[in-house]
Each structure stands twice: as C-alpha cells, then as structure tokens.
Amino acid sequence: MFAPSTGKLVMMSLCTFGLYVPYWFYRNWQAISDQEGGDIWPFWRAVFAPLWGFSCFPRLNSYVSSRRRQLAFPPLVLALVFFLLNFIANLSMFFPRNIGKNLWVIGLFTFVPLLPMNSLMRSYQQSLRMDMRRQDRLLVWHILIILFGGLLLLLGLAGIFLRG
C-alpha cells in the first residue's frame, strides 16, 4: 500500500493542483491488484478515481482492519465526500462566469478525504515495522514541483483575492 507522510500528501496535492491524488489512487490500485490479482487496471481506476473511490476505500480498509486498525469514518462516507468535492470543483467548467468562477479552489482539497485512509494505512505499515522512508522522502523533482507549483498556487489565489 502507498501511504506517504501526511505532509508530503498535502504539499504534493496542493502544488500539483490535485494531480497527486490520482497518483495516490494509482499506487494503491497497483497494491490492490498485486494483492488480489485479477483484471484490475490501476491507471483507468485512478483516472476515474471519483467513481472508483467507492471500491478503493473499502478494500484498503478491509486490508488494514485485519490488524485491528479502525478507520475514524466509514469508507463509503470518505468516498462520497471525495466524489462530491470532485463534482463541485468540476462545476466551474459548466458555469465559468457566475456560479463556478472560483470553484476550482474546492478541487484543491480533494485530498482531504484521503487523509484518514492514508493515516490508517501508515499506522498499519508501522505496526508491521515496514520501512516508510522511501515513501516519505522528497526527491529533487518533488521539491521542484513544490516550488513551482506552490508559486503558481499562490499566484492563482492572489488573483482571486486581489481581483476585488
């Protein structure tokens, strides 16, 4: 299972404008595919993560619940919140001038429902004494994405608030 540190998940999600979220799903669908075998296509399930989240969250939860770890929220509630955040954020495409002018900002927070699941998987991995340093470290390309993506994010947010 893929469970980077909370800081890395938040920073990479914000600085990639949400593109890290499908990557998180892709890596976890790969882990599910390795665990279960079968005909799972991790790439397409990550692309359509708002729909496949209803299957991913319960599966990940079932793996870690075998080690007596409990999720604070029901997995389907997390999937529903993830779906709704994506849906609301994408309304800006259909109502660009009035209602949805700044709804893209909500899309920045699609990582929030991943946080409880990610935390649960991290505690599961810690209970197995797995080395998580590889998932947690920031490589050069991570730092570059955080710098440039963070600058773009700040400029975008400044544009919203300074527009008057």
C-alpha atoms as one frame of an Amber mdcrd trajectory, in Angstrom:
protein
   0.000   0.000   0.000   1.078   3.524  -0.778   0.833   5.862   2.197   3.212
   8.824   2.052   3.602  11.126   5.008   0.709  13.481   5.612   2.887  16.488
   4.866   4.017  15.058   1.563   0.466  14.103   0.586  -0.853  17.590   1.393
   2.029  19.508  -0.214   2.148  17.428  -3.372  -1.641  17.517  -3.750  -1.805
  21.284  -3.405   1.263  22.045  -5.522   0.184  19.739  -8.368  -3.324  21.228
  -8.313  -4.759  17.847  -7.353  -2.824  15.665  -9.803  -1.102  13.849  -6.944
  -4.477  12.466  -5.841  -4.900  10.233  -8.929  -1.274   9.154  -8.442  -2.134
   8.123  -4.855  -5.057   6.115  -6.181  -2.922   4.597  -8.952  -0.299   3.371
  -6.498  -2.947   1.919  -4.190  -4.821   0.246  -7.052  -1.487  -1.310  -8.037
  -1.138  -2.646  -4.486  -4.701  -3.968  -4.560  -4.029  -5.592  -7.926  -0.871
  -7.236  -6.578  -2.789  -8.448  -3.534  -5.873  -9.752  -5.318  -4.637 -10.456
  -8.810  -7.321 -10.372 -11.441  -8.147  -7.847 -14.087  -7.705  -4.531 -12.300
  -6.451  -1.676 -14.449  -4.862   0.728 -11.961  -4.371   3.535 -14.481  -8.012
   3.761 -15.510  -9.232   3.350 -11.965  -7.016   6.270 -10.985  -8.265   8.375
 -13.894 -11.839   7.755 -12.782 -10.968   7.901  -9.076 -14.111   9.795  -8.029
 -16.161   6.790  -9.146 -13.725   4.019  -8.208 -13.163   5.519  -4.762 -16.339
   3.713  -3.693 -14.475   0.466  -4.300 -10.953   1.527  -3.312 -11.628   2.897
   0.177 -13.498  -0.187   1.443 -10.837  -2.532   0.017  -7.989  -0.643   1.636
  -9.953  -0.507   4.866 -10.517  -4.270   4.814  -6.771  -4.923   4.447  -5.837
  -2.862   7.457  -8.785  -3.900   9.610  -7.261  -7.369   9.741  -4.611  -5.807
  12.010  -7.266  -4.327  14.299  -6.937  -0.858  12.891 -10.129   1.172  12.671
 -10.967   3.973  10.314 -12.456   7.030  12.003 -15.051   7.425   9.227 -16.898
   4.781   7.211 -15.019   4.221   3.936 -18.115   4.901   1.852 -18.543   8.284
   3.540 -14.963   9.167   2.592 -15.659   8.031  -0.967 -18.830  10.120  -1.099
 -17.044  13.227   0.193 -14.266  12.652  -2.354 -16.843  12.304  -5.138 -18.744
  15.436  -4.063 -15.584  17.544  -3.813 -14.619  16.494  -7.337 -18.133  17.124
  -8.625 -18.349  20.621  -7.111 -14.865  21.540  -8.319 -15.745  20.478 -11.851
 -18.866  22.641 -11.917 -16.572  25.532 -12.790 -16.306  24.089 -16.312 -20.054
  24.363 -16.793 -20.626  27.693 -15.058 -17.406  29.612 -15.708 -18.727  33.157
 -15.268 -21.077  33.287 -12.350 -21.589  30.297 -10.041 -18.408  28.393 -10.731
 -15.941  31.218 -11.173 -13.776  30.189  -8.220 -14.988  26.637  -7.611 -11.647
  25.295  -8.834 -10.314  26.197  -5.383 -12.509  23.446  -3.900 -10.730  20.998
  -6.207  -7.526  21.728  -4.340  -8.986  19.992  -1.302  -9.914  16.663  -2.901
  -7.039  15.151  -0.927  -8.831  15.741   2.397 -10.904  12.501   2.309  -7.666
  10.612   1.594  -6.078  11.770   4.847  -7.912   9.392   7.241  -7.310   6.413
   4.930  -3.681   7.374   4.411  -3.177   7.753   8.163  -4.772   4.374   8.800
  -2.526   2.707   6.234   0.539   4.391   7.743  -0.298   3.073  11.206  -0.835
  -0.358   9.667   2.571  -0.217   7.995   4.171   0.964  11.233   2.605  -1.965
  13.094   4.280  -4.272  10.577   7.532  -2.370  11.101   7.738  -1.527   7.415
  10.342   0.978   6.272   8.383   4.003   5.076  11.325   6.280   4.405  11.110
   5.624   0.670   7.506   6.841   0.559   8.243   9.835   2.766  11.366  11.293
   1.241  11.271  14.254  -1.069  13.297  13.797  -4.233  14.584  16.646  -6.390
  11.542  16.523  -8.658   9.242  16.662  -5.609  11.000  19.792  -4.402  10.832
  21.385  -7.860   7.123  20.638  -8.097   6.537  22.090  -4.634   8.487  25.254
  -5.506   6.989  25.930  -8.932   3.530  24.552  -8.198   3.414  26.390  -4.897
   4.326  29.646  -6.644   1.583  29.101  -9.246  -0.882  28.254  -6.494  -0.032
  31.416  -4.573  -0.374  33.499  -7.736  -3.751  31.918  -8.508  -5.048  32.524
  -5.004  -3.690  36.070  -5.025  -5.540  36.652  -8.285  -8.801  35.616  -6.667
  -8.396  37.767  -3.575  -6.813  40.807  -5.200  -9.276  40.959  -8.078 -11.622
  42.986  -5.917
